[in-house]
Tab-separated table of C-alpha atoms in Angstrom:
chain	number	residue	atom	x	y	z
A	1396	UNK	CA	189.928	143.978	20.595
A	1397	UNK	CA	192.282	142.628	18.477
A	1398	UNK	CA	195.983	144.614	17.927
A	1399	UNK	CA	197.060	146.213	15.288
A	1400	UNK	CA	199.063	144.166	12.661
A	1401	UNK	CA	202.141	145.581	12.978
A	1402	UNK	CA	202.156	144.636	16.848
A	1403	UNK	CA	201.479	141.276	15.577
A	1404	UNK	CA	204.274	140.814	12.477
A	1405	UNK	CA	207.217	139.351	13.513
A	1406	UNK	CA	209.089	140.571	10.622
A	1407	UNK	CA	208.299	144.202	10.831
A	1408	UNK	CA	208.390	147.023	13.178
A	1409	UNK	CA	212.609	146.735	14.631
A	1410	UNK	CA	211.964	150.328	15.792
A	1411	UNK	CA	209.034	149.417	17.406
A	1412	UNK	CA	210.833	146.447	19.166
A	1413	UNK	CA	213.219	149.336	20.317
A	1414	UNK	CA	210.509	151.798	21.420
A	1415	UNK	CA	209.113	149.061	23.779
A	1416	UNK	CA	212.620	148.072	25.192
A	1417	UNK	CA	212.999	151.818	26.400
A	1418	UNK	CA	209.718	152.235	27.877
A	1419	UNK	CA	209.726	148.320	29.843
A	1420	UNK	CA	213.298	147.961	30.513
A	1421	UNK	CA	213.355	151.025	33.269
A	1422	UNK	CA	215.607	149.522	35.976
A	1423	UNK	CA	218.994	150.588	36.870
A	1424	UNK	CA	221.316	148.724	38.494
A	1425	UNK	CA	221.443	148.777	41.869
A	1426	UNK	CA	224.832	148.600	44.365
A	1427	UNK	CA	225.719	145.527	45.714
A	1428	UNK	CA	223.694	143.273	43.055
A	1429	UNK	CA	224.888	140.285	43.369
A	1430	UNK	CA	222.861	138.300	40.443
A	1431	UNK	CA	223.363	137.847	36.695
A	1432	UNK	CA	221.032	137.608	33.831
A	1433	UNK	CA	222.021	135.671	31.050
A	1434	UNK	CA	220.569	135.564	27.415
A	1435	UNK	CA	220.997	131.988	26.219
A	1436	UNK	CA	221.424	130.482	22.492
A	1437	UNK	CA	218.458	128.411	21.303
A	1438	UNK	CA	219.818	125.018	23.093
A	1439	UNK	CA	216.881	122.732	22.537
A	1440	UNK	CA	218.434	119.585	21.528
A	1441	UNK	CA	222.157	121.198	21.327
A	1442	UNK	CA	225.091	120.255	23.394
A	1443	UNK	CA	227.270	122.471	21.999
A	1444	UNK	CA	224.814	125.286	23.599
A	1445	UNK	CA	224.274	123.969	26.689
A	1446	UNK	CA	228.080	123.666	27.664
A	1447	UNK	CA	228.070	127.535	26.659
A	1448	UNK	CA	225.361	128.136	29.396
A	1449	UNK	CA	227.044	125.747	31.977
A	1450	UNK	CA	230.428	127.249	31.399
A	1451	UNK	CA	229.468	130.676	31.851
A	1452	UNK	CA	227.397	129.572	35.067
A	1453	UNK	CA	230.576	127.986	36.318
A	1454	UNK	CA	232.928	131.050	35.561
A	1455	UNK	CA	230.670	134.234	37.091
A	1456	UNK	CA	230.337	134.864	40.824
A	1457	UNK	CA	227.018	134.520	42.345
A	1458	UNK	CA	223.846	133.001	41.245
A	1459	UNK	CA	222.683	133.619	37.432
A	1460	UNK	CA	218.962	133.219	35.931
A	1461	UNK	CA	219.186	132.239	32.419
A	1462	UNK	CA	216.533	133.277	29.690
A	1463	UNK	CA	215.297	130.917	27.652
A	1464	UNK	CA	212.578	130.305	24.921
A	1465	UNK	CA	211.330	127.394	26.731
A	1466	UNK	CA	212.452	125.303	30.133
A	1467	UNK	CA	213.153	122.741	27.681
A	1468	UNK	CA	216.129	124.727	25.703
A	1469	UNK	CA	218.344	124.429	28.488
A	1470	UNK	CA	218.740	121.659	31.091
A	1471	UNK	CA	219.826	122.590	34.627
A	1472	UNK	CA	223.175	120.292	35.745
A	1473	UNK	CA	223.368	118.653	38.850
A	1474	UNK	CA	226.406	120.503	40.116
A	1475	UNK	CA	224.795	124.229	39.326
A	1476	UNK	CA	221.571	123.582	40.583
A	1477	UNK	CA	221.982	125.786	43.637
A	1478	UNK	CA	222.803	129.029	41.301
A	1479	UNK	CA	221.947	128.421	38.146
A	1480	UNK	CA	217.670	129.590	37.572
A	1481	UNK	CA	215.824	129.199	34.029
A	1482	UNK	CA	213.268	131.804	33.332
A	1483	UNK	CA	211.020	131.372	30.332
A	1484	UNK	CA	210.344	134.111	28.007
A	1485	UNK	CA	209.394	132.737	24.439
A	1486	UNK	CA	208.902	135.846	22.428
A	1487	UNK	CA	211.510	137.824	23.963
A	1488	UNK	CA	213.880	137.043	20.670
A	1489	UNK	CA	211.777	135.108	18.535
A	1490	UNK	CA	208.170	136.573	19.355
A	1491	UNK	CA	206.336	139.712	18.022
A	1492	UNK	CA	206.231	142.971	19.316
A	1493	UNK	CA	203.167	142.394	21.673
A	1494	UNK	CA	204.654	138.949	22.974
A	1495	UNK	CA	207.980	141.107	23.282
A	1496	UNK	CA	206.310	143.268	25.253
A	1497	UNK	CA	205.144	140.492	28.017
A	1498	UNK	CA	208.245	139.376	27.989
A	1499	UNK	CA	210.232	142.573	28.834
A	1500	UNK	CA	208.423	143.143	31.699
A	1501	UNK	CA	209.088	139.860	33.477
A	1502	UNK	CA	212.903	140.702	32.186
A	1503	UNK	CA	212.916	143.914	34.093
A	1504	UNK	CA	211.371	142.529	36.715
A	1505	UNK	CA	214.151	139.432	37.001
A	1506	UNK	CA	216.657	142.659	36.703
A	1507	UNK	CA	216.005	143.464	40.197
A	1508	UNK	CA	219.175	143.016	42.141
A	1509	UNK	CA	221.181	142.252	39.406
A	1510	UNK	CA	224.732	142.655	38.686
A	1511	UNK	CA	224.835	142.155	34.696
A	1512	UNK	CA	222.929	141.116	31.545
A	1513	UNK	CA	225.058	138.885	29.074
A	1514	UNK	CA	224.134	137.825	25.915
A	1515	UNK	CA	225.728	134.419	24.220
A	1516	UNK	CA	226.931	135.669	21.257
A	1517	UNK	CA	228.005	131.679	19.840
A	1518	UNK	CA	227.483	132.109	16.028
A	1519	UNK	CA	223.919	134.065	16.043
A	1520	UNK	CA	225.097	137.586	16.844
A	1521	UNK	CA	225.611	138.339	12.624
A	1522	UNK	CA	222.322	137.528	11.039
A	1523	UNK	CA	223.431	134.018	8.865
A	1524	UNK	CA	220.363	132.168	10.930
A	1525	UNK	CA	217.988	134.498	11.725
A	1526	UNK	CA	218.353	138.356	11.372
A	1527	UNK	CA	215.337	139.500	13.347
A	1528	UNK	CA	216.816	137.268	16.658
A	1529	UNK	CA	219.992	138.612	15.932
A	1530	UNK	CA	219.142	142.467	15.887
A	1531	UNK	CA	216.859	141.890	19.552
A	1532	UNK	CA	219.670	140.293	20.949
A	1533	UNK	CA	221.793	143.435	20.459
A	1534	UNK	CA	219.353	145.729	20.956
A	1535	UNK	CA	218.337	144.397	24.637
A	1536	UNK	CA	221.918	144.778	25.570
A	1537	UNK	CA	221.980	148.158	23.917
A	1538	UNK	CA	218.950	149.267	26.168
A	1539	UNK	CA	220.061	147.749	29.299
A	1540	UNK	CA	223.880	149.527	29.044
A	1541	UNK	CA	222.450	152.729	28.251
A	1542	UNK	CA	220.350	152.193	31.556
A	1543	UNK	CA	223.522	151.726	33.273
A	1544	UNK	CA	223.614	147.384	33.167
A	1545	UNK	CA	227.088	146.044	33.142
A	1546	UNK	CA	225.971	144.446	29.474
A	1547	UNK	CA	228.138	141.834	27.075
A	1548	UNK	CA	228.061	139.705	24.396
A	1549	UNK	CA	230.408	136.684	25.299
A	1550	UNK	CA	232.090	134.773	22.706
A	1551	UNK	CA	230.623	135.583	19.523
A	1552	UNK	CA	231.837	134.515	15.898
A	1553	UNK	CA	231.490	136.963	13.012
A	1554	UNK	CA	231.462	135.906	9.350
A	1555	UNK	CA	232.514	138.098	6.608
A	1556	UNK	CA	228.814	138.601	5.121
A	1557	UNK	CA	226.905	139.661	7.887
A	1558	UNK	CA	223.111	140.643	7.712
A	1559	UNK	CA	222.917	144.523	7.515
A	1560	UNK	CA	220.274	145.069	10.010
A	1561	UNK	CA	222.071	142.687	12.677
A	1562	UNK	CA	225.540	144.944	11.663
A	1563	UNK	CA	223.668	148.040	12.457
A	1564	UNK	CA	222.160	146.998	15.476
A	1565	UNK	CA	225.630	145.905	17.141
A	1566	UNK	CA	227.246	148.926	15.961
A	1567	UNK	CA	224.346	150.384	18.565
A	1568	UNK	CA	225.313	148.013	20.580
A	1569	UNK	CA	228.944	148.716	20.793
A	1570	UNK	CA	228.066	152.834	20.819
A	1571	UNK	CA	225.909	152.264	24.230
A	1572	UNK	CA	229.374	150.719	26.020
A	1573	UNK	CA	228.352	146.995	25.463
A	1574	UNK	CA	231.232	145.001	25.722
A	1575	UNK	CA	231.484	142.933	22.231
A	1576	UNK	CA	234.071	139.442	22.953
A	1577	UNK	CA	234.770	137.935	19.709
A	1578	UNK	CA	236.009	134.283	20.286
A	1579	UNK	CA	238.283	134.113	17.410
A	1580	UNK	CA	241.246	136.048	15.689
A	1581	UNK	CA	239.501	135.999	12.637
A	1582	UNK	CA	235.837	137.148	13.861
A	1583	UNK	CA	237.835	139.720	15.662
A	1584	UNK	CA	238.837	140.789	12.425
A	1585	UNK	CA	236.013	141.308	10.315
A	1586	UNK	CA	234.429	142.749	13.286
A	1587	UNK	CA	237.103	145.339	13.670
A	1588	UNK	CA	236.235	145.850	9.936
A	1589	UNK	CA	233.214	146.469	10.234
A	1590	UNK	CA	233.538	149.533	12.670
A	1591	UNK	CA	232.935	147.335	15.849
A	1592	UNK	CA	234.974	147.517	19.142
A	1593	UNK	CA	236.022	143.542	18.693
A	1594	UNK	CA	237.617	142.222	22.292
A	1595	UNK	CA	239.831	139.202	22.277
A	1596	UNK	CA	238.247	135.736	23.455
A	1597	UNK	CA	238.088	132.385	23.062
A	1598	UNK	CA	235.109	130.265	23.580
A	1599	UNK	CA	233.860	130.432	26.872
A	1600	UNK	CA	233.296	126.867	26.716
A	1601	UNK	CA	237.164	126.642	27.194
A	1602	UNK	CA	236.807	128.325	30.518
A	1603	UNK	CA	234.954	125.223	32.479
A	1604	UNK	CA	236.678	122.543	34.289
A	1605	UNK	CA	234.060	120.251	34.659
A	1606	UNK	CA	233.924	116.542	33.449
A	1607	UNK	CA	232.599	113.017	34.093
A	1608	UNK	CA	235.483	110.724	33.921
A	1609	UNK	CA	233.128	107.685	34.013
A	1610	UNK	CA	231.084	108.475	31.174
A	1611	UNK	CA	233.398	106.231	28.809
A	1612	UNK	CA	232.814	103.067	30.699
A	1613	UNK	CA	229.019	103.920	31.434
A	1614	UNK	CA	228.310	104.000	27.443
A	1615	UNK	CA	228.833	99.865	27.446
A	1616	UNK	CA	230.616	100.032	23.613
A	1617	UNK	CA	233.061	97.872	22.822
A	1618	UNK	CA	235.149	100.655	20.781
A	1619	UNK	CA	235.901	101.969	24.124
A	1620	UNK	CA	237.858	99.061	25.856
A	1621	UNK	CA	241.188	99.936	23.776
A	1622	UNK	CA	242.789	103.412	21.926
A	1623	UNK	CA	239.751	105.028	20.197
A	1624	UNK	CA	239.008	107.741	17.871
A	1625	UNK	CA	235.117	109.594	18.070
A	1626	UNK	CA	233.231	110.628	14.938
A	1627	UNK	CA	230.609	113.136	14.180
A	1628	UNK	CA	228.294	113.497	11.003
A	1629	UNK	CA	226.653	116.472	11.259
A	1630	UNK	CA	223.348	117.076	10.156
A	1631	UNK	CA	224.359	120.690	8.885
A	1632	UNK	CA	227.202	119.103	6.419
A	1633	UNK	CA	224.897	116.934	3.974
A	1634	UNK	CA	225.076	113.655	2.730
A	1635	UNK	CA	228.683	112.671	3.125
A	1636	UNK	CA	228.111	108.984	4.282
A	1637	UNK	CA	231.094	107.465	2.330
A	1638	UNK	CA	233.489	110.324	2.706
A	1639	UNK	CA	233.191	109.107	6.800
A	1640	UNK	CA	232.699	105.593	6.213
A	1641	UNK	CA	236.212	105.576	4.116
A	1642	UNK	CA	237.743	107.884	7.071
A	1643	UNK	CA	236.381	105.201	9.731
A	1644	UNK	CA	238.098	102.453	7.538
A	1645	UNK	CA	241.446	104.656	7.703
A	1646	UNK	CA	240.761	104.595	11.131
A	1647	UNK	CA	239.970	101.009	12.096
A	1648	UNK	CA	243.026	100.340	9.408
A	1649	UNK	CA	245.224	102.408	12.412
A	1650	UNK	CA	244.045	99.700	15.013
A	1651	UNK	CA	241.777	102.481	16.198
A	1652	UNK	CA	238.287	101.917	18.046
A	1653	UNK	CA	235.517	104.359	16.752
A	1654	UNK	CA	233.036	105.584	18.666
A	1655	UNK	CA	230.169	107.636	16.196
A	1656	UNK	CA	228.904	110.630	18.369
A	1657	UNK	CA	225.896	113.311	17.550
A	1658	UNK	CA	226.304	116.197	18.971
A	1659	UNK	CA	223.174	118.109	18.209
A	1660	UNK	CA	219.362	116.737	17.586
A	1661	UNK	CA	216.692	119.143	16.378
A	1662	UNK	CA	214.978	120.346	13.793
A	1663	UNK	CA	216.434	120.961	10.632
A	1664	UNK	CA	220.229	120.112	11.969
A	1665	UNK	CA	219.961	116.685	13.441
A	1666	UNK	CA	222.955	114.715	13.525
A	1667	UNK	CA	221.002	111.277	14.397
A	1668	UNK	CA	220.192	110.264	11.406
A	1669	UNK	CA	223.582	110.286	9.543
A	1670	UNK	CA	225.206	109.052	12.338
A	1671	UNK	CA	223.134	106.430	12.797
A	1672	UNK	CA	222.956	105.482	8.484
A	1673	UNK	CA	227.166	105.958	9.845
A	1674	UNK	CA	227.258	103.104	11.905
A	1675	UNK	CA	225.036	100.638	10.442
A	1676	UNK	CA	227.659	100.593	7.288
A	1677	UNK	CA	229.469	98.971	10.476
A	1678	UNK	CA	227.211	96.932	12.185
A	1679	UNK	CA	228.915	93.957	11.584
A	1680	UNK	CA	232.487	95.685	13.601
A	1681	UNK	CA	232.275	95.537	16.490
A	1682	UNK	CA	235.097	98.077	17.385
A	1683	UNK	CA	232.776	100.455	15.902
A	1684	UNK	CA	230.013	101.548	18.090
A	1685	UNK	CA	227.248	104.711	18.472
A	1686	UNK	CA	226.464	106.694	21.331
A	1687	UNK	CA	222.735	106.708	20.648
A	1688	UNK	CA	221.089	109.969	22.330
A	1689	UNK	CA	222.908	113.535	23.263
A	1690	UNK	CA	225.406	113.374	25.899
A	1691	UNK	CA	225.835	116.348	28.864
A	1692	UNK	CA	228.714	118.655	28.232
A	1693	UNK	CA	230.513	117.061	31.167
A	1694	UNK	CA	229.973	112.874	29.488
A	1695	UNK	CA	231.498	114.846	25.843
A	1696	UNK	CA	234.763	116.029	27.915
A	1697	UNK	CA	235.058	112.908	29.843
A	1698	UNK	CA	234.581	110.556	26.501
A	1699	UNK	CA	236.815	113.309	24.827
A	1700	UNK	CA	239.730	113.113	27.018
A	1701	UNK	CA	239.574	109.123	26.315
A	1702	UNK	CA	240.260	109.519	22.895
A	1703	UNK	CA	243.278	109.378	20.455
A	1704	UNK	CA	241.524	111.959	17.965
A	1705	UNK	CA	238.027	113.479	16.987
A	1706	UNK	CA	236.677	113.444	13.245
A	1707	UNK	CA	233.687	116.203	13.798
A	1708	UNK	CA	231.464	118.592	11.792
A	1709	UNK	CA	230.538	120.307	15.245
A	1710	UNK	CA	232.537	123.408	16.615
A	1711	UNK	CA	231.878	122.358	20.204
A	1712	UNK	CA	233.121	119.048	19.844
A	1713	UNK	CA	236.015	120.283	18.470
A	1714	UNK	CA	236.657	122.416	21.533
A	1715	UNK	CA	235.986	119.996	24.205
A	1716	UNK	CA	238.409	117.724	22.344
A	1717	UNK	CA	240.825	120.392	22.050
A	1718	UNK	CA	240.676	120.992	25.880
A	1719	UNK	CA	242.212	117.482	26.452
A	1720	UNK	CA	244.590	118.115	24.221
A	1721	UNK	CA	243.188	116.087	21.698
A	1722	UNK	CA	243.459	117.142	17.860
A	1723	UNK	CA	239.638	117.333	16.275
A	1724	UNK	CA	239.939	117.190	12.347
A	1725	UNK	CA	237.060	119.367	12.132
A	1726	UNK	CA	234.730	119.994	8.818
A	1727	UNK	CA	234.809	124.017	8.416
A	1728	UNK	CA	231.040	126.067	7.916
A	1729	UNK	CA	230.538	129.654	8.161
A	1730	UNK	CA	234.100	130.509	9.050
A	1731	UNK	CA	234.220	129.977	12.403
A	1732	UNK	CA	236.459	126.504	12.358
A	1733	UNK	CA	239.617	128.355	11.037
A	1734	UNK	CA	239.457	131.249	13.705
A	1735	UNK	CA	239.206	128.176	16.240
A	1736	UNK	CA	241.837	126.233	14.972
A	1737	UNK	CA	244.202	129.863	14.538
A	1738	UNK	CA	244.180	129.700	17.884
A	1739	UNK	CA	246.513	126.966	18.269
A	1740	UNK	CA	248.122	127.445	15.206
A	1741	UNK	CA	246.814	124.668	13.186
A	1742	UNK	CA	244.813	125.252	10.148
A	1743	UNK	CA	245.463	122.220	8.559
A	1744	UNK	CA	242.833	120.834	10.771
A	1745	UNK	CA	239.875	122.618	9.126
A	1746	UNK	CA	238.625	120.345	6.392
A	1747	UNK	CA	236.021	122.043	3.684
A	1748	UNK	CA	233.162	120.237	2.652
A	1749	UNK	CA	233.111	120.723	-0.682
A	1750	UNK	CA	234.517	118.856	-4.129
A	1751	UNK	CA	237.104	116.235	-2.637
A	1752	UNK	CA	236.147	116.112	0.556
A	1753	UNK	CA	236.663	112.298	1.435
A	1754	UNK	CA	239.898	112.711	-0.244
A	1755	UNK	CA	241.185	115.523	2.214
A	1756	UNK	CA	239.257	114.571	5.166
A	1757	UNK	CA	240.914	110.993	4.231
A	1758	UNK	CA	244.607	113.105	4.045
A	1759	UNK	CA	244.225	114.720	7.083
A	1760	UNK	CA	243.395	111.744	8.990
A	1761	UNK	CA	246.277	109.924	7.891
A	1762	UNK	CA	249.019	113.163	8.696
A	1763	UNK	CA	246.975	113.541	12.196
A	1764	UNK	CA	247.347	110.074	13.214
A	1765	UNK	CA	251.164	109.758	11.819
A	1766	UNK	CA	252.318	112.917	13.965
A	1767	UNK	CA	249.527	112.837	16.787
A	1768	UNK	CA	252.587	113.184	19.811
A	1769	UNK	CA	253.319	116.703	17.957
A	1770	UNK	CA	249.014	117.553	17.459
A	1771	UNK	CA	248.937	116.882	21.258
A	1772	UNK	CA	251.850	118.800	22.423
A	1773	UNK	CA	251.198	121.845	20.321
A	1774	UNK	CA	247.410	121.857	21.599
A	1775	UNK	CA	248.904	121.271	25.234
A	1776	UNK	CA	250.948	124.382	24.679
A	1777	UNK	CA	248.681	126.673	23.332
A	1778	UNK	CA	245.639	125.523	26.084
A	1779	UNK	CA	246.805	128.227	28.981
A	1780	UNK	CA	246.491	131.091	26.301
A	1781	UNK	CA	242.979	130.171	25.156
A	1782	UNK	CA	241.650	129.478	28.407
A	1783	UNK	CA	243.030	132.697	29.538
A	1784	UNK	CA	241.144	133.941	26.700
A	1785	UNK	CA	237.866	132.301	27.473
A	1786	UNK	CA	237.967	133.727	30.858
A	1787	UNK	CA	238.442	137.593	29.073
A	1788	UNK	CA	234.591	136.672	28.635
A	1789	UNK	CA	234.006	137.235	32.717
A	1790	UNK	CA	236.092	139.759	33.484
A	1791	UNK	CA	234.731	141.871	36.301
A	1792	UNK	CA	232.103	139.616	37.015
A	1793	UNK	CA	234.328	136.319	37.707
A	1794	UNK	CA	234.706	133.740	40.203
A	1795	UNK	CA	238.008	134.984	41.012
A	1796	UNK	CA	240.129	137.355	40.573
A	1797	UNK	CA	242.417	137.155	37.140
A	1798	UNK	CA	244.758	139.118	35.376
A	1799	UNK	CA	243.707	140.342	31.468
A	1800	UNK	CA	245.294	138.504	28.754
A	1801	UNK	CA	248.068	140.977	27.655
């Protein structure tokens, strides 16, 4: 017999979603657990995801099983593989209410011996992608602290236009005890507007303290053997081929190597084909050079800490740059690039992609390069203080002991 439509319709029944949440997810927490669960972004073809997942892996004591649409989303590194676990459950965000359904019960189910459920908040927690995703997120972490769960949303950006049905649903959220870390000063802000209990973060991804030094001189470019700069075209940014090909020239004009780096590859917001149409404008240079599939999170740090500066339209890049103190000119969408870059007190490195944007991008270049001793001490100083506020992210269910950020 076939169910009714509206078990069927992804884009109705919310309360329904809600209904089956409190009758599946029955388990309390019992003492002692030792495990975590974690809800994971979408990954699939984005680094900036995956080093979200690995950091948080890396920063929480005891083993964690990760939920995922798909084993393909998120890729299992070689140094968590003894407590890091991928569990499948494609409808669980995405799905309809009788795929929901399935899914819950093998999430209970995983809940057994737990010691948390977390949610990566990254930039889906407000709607601007996909509403529906956004509202199940909160609402599992909703159920699972009124059951009791330890529950969190780690590092989540909040824009100043966010969906009413995903506002609604944290507001829940936040009533049921769930712990809501905003990563930026300004997401904390409209949050706090918005009636929500906003706590101070940074990106967790600031929190690891993994990387592969030897990535660089794996990647066989030529850019690489001297002083380099990286470059990303983003797929989310549009067709702005010359604005980058006149900021490599600026570059290349500095003495500068350039290596031309995609960050994420999937449908819809694939970075491979501009940066590829990127460096064939340069195919002829051979200090300019492409890394030609997705790097780990660990190769981006290593190649990152290599570099003189990063030209990016990817947040993540921009903070594994920033954690080796390197300033990433970085091209600002959905206002999560200025909270980022308030953190270390340098706006000026948010460029805006509209009217004029080679010209500025082409400006800030130029300033970054002429004072880069003063970029890289000012990051340097401000690094303790964000890392301190990734780690906020954890707290209670860290590696180690720390002190809150006062």
């Amino acid at each position: 017999m076939r169910p009714p439509e509206w078990m069927l319709n992804p884009l109705r029944g919310e309360s329904l979603i809600r209904a089956v949440d409190a009758a599946i997810l029955r388990r309390r927490p019992a003492p002692g657990g030792g495990r975590h669960i974690l809800l994971a972004p979408p990954g699939a073809g984005n680094i900036g995801d995956q080093a979200l997942v690995e950091a948080f892996v890396e920063a929480v004591d005891g083993p964690v099983t990760v939920l995922t649409r798909s084993r393909r989303d998120i890729d299992v590194a070689a140094h968590l593989t003894d407590r890091m676990t991928v569990l499948p459950v494609p409808a669980l965000v995405y799905g309809t209410a009788l795929g929901h359904a399935r899914d819950a019960r093998t999430v209970d189910r995983a809940l057994d011996g737990a010691a948390s459920f977390s949610v990566l908040g990254a930039d889906i927690m407000d709607g601007a992608y996909v509403p529906r995703a956004s509202v199940n997120r909160a609402a599992l972490a909703e159920r699972l602290a009124d059951r009791g769960w330890s529950s969190r949303v780690v590092g989540f950006s909040w824009n100043d236009r966010p969906d009413a049905r995903a506002l609604a649903a944290l507001r829940r959220a936040d009533a049921a005890g769930v712990r809501l870390y905003v990563r930026d000063p300004r997401s904390a802000a409209r949050a706090r507007a918005d009636g929500l209990t906003a706590l101070d973060s940074a990106d967790i991804v600031f929190a690891s303290q993994t990387a592969d030094p030897g990535a660089v001189d794996r990647l066989g470019i030529d850019a690489v053997s001297g002083p380099f700069a990286i470059v990303n075209a983003s797929g989310l940014v549009g067709d702005r081929t010359e604005a980058y090909v006149r900021t490599i020239r600026r570059l290349r004009d500095a003495d500068l190597g350039v290596v031309v780096v995609p960050h994420v590859s999937r449908h819809g917001a694939d970075d491979l084909p501009p940066c590829r149409a990127l460096a064939e404008r340069f195919a002829e240079d051979p200090g300019v050079g492409m890394v030609t599939g997705l790097l780990s999170p660990r190769e981006i740090r290593g190649l990152a800490a290599r570099a003189v500066v990063t030209v990016t339209g990817r947040m993540h890049l921009a903070v594994m740059s920033l954690m080796a103190g390197v300033p990433a000119i970085t091209v600002a969408t959905q206002g999560k690039v200025e909270g980022l870059m308030d953190l270390f007190g340098l706006p000026e490195l948010c460029v805006s992609p509209s009217d004029g944007f080679a010209q500025r991008m082409g400006d800030v270049v130029a300033t970054t390069l002429a004072s880069a001793p003063r970029y890289a001490s000012t990051i340097r100083e401000a690094l303790p203080r964000v890392r301190e506020l990734a780690l906020a992210n954890v707290e209670g269910i860290a590696a180690v002991a720390r002190e809150r950020v006062s």
